[in-house]
Every structure is written in C-alpha cells, then in structure tokens.
Amino acid sequence: MVTVTKLDIDLDRSSPVPLYFQVAERIAGAIQAGELPPGTRLDNEIQLADRLGLSRPTVRQAIQYLVDKGLLVRKRGVGTQVVHGQVKRAVELTSLYDDLRRAGQRPQTRVLSIDTVPAEEDVAVALGVAPGMAVLRLERLRYASGEPLALLHNWLPLELAPLTVEALQERGLYELLRSAGIRMRVANQRIGARSATPAESRLLEERRGCPLLTMVRTTYDDQGRAVEHGSHVYRASHYSLEVTLVER
C-alpha cells in the first residue's frame, strides 16, 4: 500500500555537511534499513520544506540526488516514491529473466515487436550468416517489480525455436531456447555505457539523456553455432553488473 511518510529527519545546521545531503542521507538510510519499503510515497517538496524549515530548492536537491541514485522515482499524478532495490547481476551465461526471477524481482515482459528482417552487416557477422539473409528480430521491454528495467533487442537464425509473443511474455528467451533442445555453452560479451535516446527515455520512463548501461552479446551452442545475438540497454540507476576477479 502506498502511504505518505512522516519520517523524522534531524538536521545539524552547524555542520559543514550541506543540508540537502543530510536530508538525502537520512532518507537513504531509512530505505536501506527497511523503514521506507518499496512503494512508500514521500511528502511533496513543499510539505517537506515546511516541516524541516528548509527552502524548497534544498529539498528538491535532496530528492533529485536520491532519484539519480535510483532510490526514488518521480511519477506524474502519484508523487515521489521509493523504488525497488537496484538489480545486481553477476556476469554469467544466464538470461536477465532468469536472474530477476531468482532474485524475487517478478520479471515481466512487454513484446514490442517480433518479425523477420534482412540481417544487417554487424548482425550477419555475429550470427555467421550472409548479409541480407532473413533472421528473426525481437524487441522487448523487461520490467522488474513493476518498473521498466531494460530494452532488449535480439536476432536469431530462423526456425531455431518456436517463438511467439505469448511465449516471450511468459518465459525468458534462454528458457525457450533450452526447451527447444538448444544447449548454450559460451558467449562473447561487451559492456559499455551511453546516454539514452528520446525513444529509450520514454520507454524506460527515465529523463531525457539519462545514463544507460549497454551490453552486446553473441551466444553459441555446444556445437559452436551462433544461436543468438543481443544488443541491450539497462537503466544505470536500477541495474549494475558484478564481476569476480581472480589473480592468475
């Protein structure tokens, strides 16, 4: 249930720590401690400013700081809410859908398109087919705990597995490929970052030009055949990748 919080925030006005940062740290601490669970709605900026004896710009700066950290989200007609915790994903040969489900993040998928297209040069090289050869192209929007998290583009050889809008809404791509008898064994993956396009910002419900993590991956089966090529973008405020490093 969404509620308006009356969180106690004690300020040290003699401290060299900026007041906006004191407010932000108190709210962040309450989120991390579970005092403010996901879905909690904060008082609006005017109410918070009046209650704390601060200027509205100071409160706005504190809220924006927490929005940028991915702890709060502004929703039109609703206000400022606590969001679910950032998704932390180990770099392994697993699908985002599987990882979210294991983490209890309730993955959901909106299939934006599924169609047959001629392979552009980069896709053709990745899949080991001739440029212009027909391939299956998927575009999906992945949600975690009701929040848009990632925009996924995938290309696959035709007739690799029976993929439909209904199946992709209910199950992850890798799960469907495994069900079709495809044994994925290795992948080449490149991780980067860039600013969101206007279309991506709209779909991911982020501000224009927000930072996105990018991932390009080509997956191969146990026979060395390329079975899937993906180019995905993730909300940096909601998603991170974890890597374990071992000295050799």
Coordinates of C-alpha atoms in Angstrom, one line a residue:
M1 CA 0.0 0.0 0.0
V2 CA 1.3 3.5 -0.9
T3 CA 1.5 5.9 2.0
V4 CA 2.8 9.3 2.8
T5 CA 5.7 9.1 5.2
K6 CA 6.3 11.3 8.2
L7 CA 9.9 10.3 8.6
D8 CA 11.8 12.1 11.4
I9 CA 14.8 13.9 10.0
D10 CA 17.2 15.6 12.4
L11 CA 19.4 18.3 10.9
D12 CA 22.7 19.7 12.3
R13 CA 22.6 23.3 11.0
S14 CA 26.1 23.9 12.4
S15 CA 27.6 21.0 10.4
P16 CA 29.8 21.7 7.3
V17 CA 27.8 18.9 5.6
P18 CA 25.3 20.5 3.3
L19 CA 21.7 20.4 4.5
Y20 CA 20.4 18.8 1.3
F21 CA 22.9 16.0 1.8
Q22 CA 21.9 15.4 5.4
V23 CA 18.3 15.1 4.2
A24 CA 19.2 12.7 1.4
E25 CA 21.4 10.5 3.7
R26 CA 18.6 10.2 6.3
I27 CA 16.1 9.1 3.7
A28 CA 18.6 6.7 2.0
G29 CA 19.4 5.2 5.4
A30 CA 15.7 4.7 6.1
I31 CA 15.3 3.0 2.7
Q32 CA 18.2 0.7 3.3
A33 CA 17.0 -0.2 6.8
G34 CA 13.6 -1.1 5.5
E35 CA 11.8 1.8 7.3
L36 CA 10.7 3.0 3.9
P37 CA 9.7 -0.1 1.8
P38 CA 9.3 0.0 -2.0
G39 CA 6.1 1.9 -2.9
T40 CA 6.3 4.3 0.0
R41 CA 5.3 7.8 -1.1
L42 CA 7.2 10.8 0.3
D43 CA 5.6 14.1 1.3
N44 CA 5.8 16.6 -1.6
E45 CA 8.6 19.1 -1.7
I46 CA 6.6 21.9 -0.3
Q47 CA 5.4 19.8 2.7
L48 CA 8.9 18.5 3.4
A49 CA 10.4 22.0 3.2
D50 CA 7.8 23.5 5.6
R51 CA 8.2 20.6 8.0
L52 CA 12.0 20.7 8.0
G53 CA 12.3 24.5 7.9
L54 CA 14.3 24.4 4.7
S55 CA 14.0 26.1 1.3
R56 CA 12.2 24.3 -1.4
P57 CA 15.4 24.2 -3.7
T58 CA 17.3 22.5 -0.9
V59 CA 14.6 19.8 -0.6
R60 CA 14.4 19.5 -4.3
Q61 CA 18.2 18.9 -4.5
A62 CA 18.0 16.2 -1.9
I63 CA 15.2 14.4 -3.7
Q64 CA 17.0 14.7 -7.1
Y65 CA 20.1 13.2 -5.5
L66 CA 18.2 10.2 -4.4
V67 CA 16.4 9.9 -7.8
D68 CA 19.8 9.9 -9.5
K69 CA 21.0 7.2 -7.2
G70 CA 18.0 5.1 -8.2
L71 CA 16.4 5.1 -4.7
L72 CA 13.4 7.3 -5.5
V73 CA 11.3 7.8 -8.6
R74 CA 9.0 10.6 -9.6
K75 CA 5.7 9.6 -11.1
R76 CA 3.2 12.0 -12.6
G77 CA 0.0 12.0 -10.7
V78 CA 1.5 9.9 -7.9
G79 CA 4.4 11.9 -6.5
T80 CA 7.8 10.7 -5.3
Q81 CA 8.1 7.0 -4.4
V82 CA 10.7 4.6 -3.0
V83 CA 11.6 2.1 -5.8
H84 CA 12.8 -1.4 -5.5
G85 CA 16.5 -2.0 -4.9
Q86 CA 19.0 -1.9 -7.7
V87 CA 19.3 -5.2 -9.6
K88 CA 22.8 -6.5 -9.2
R89 CA 23.7 -9.2 -11.8
A90 CA 26.7 -11.4 -12.0
V91 CA 28.3 -11.7 -15.4
E92 CA 27.4 -15.3 -16.3
L93 CA 25.8 -17.1 -19.2
T94 CA 22.3 -16.6 -17.9
S95 CA 19.3 -14.6 -19.1
L96 CA 18.1 -11.4 -17.4
Y97 CA 14.7 -13.0 -17.0
D98 CA 16.2 -16.0 -15.1
D99 CA 18.3 -13.7 -12.9
L100 CA 15.4 -11.5 -12.0
R101 CA 13.2 -14.5 -11.1
R102 CA 15.9 -16.0 -8.9
A103 CA 16.2 -12.6 -7.1
G104 CA 12.5 -12.4 -6.5
Q105 CA 12.1 -9.3 -8.7
R106 CA 9.0 -10.5 -10.5
P107 CA 10.1 -10.1 -14.1
Q108 CA 7.5 -9.1 -16.7
T109 CA 8.0 -8.7 -20.5
R110 CA 6.3 -6.4 -23.0
V111 CA 7.0 -7.6 -26.5
L112 CA 7.3 -4.6 -28.7
S113 CA 7.9 -6.5 -32.0
I114 CA 8.8 -9.9 -33.4
D115 CA 9.4 -10.1 -37.1
T116 CA 11.6 -11.4 -39.9
V117 CA 14.2 -8.9 -41.2
P118 CA 17.3 -9.0 -43.5
A119 CA 20.4 -9.3 -41.4
E120 CA 22.5 -6.1 -41.4
E121 CA 26.2 -6.5 -41.6
D122 CA 27.0 -6.5 -37.9
V123 CA 24.3 -9.0 -37.2
A124 CA 25.3 -11.1 -40.1
V125 CA 28.9 -11.3 -38.9
A126 CA 27.8 -12.1 -35.3
L127 CA 25.4 -14.9 -36.4
G128 CA 27.7 -16.2 -39.2
V129 CA 25.2 -15.7 -42.0
A130 CA 25.3 -13.8 -45.3
P131 CA 24.4 -10.1 -45.1
G132 CA 20.8 -9.6 -46.1
M133 CA 19.8 -13.2 -45.1
A134 CA 16.5 -13.4 -43.2
V135 CA 16.8 -13.5 -39.4
L136 CA 14.3 -13.2 -36.6
R137 CA 14.4 -9.9 -34.7
L138 CA 12.9 -9.4 -31.3
E139 CA 12.3 -6.2 -29.4
R140 CA 11.2 -6.4 -25.8
L141 CA 10.8 -4.2 -22.7
R142 CA 11.7 -6.0 -19.5
Y143 CA 10.2 -5.0 -16.1
A144 CA 11.4 -5.8 -12.6
S145 CA 8.9 -5.5 -9.8
G146 CA 6.7 -3.3 -12.0
E147 CA 9.4 -0.9 -13.1
P148 CA 10.9 -0.8 -16.6
L149 CA 14.5 -2.0 -16.4
A150 CA 15.9 -2.9 -19.8
L151 CA 15.2 -2.6 -23.5
L152 CA 16.2 -5.8 -25.3
H153 CA 17.0 -6.4 -29.0
N154 CA 17.8 -9.9 -30.2
W155 CA 18.5 -11.5 -33.5
L156 CA 18.3 -15.3 -34.1
P157 CA 18.5 -17.7 -37.1
L158 CA 15.1 -18.5 -38.5
E159 CA 13.4 -21.7 -37.3
L160 CA 15.8 -22.1 -34.4
A161 CA 12.9 -22.3 -31.9
P162 CA 9.2 -21.7 -31.9
L163 CA 9.0 -18.1 -30.5
T164 CA 5.7 -16.3 -30.2
V165 CA 4.6 -13.1 -28.5
E166 CA 2.7 -15.1 -25.9
A167 CA 5.6 -17.4 -25.1
L168 CA 8.0 -14.4 -24.8
Q169 CA 5.6 -12.7 -22.4
E170 CA 5.5 -15.7 -20.1
R171 CA 9.1 -17.0 -20.3
G172 CA 12.6 -15.8 -20.9
L173 CA 14.4 -16.2 -24.2
Y174 CA 17.0 -18.6 -22.9
E175 CA 14.4 -20.8 -21.2
L176 CA 12.6 -21.1 -24.5
L177 CA 15.8 -22.0 -26.4
R178 CA 16.7 -24.6 -23.8
S179 CA 13.2 -26.0 -24.1
A180 CA 13.8 -26.4 -27.9
G181 CA 16.9 -28.5 -27.1
I182 CA 19.5 -25.8 -27.7
R183 CA 22.4 -26.2 -25.3
M184 CA 24.1 -22.8 -24.9
R185 CA 27.7 -23.1 -23.8
V186 CA 29.7 -19.9 -24.3
A187 CA 29.2 -16.2 -25.2
N188 CA 31.2 -13.2 -26.2
Q189 CA 30.0 -10.1 -24.4
R190 CA 30.9 -6.4 -24.5
I191 CA 29.7 -3.9 -21.8
G192 CA 29.6 -0.2 -22.2
A193 CA 27.6 3.0 -21.4
R194 CA 26.0 5.9 -23.2
S195 CA 23.2 8.4 -23.0
A196 CA 19.6 7.4 -23.7
T197 CA 17.9 8.4 -26.9
P198 CA 14.5 10.2 -26.6
A199 CA 12.7 6.9 -27.5
E200 CA 14.6 4.9 -25.0
S201 CA 14.0 7.5 -22.2
R202 CA 10.3 7.3 -22.9
L203 CA 10.1 3.5 -22.9
L204 CA 12.3 3.2 -19.8
E205 CA 10.4 6.1 -18.0
E206 CA 13.7 8.0 -17.5
R207 CA 14.7 11.6 -18.0
R208 CA 16.0 12.5 -21.5
G209 CA 19.6 11.7 -21.9
C210 CA 19.9 9.6 -18.8
P211 CA 22.9 7.2 -18.5
L212 CA 22.4 3.7 -19.7
L213 CA 24.5 0.6 -19.4
T214 CA 24.9 -1.3 -22.7
M215 CA 25.5 -4.9 -23.4
V216 CA 26.2 -6.7 -26.7
R217 CA 26.3 -10.5 -26.5
T218 CA 26.6 -13.3 -29.0
T219 CA 25.8 -16.8 -27.7
Y220 CA 27.0 -20.1 -29.1
D221 CA 25.7 -23.6 -28.5
D222 CA 27.8 -26.7 -27.8
Q223 CA 28.5 -27.2 -31.5
G224 CA 30.0 -23.7 -31.8
R225 CA 27.0 -22.4 -33.7
A226 CA 25.9 -18.8 -33.0
V227 CA 22.3 -19.1 -31.8
E228 CA 21.5 -15.6 -30.6
H229 CA 22.9 -12.0 -30.9
G230 CA 21.7 -9.4 -28.5
S231 CA 22.1 -5.6 -28.0
H232 CA 20.5 -4.4 -24.8
V233 CA 20.3 -1.2 -22.7
Y234 CA 19.7 -1.0 -19.0
R235 CA 18.8 1.8 -16.6
A236 CA 22.0 2.6 -14.8
S237 CA 20.0 3.9 -11.8
H238 CA 18.4 0.4 -11.4
Y239 CA 21.0 -2.0 -12.7
S240 CA 24.6 -3.0 -12.2
L241 CA 26.9 -5.8 -13.2
E242 CA 29.2 -7.6 -10.7
V243 CA 32.4 -9.4 -11.8
T244 CA 34.6 -11.6 -9.6
L245 CA 38.3 -11.2 -10.4
V246 CA 40.9 -13.9 -9.8
E247 CA 44.7 -13.5 -9.8
R248 CA 46.4 -15.9 -12.2

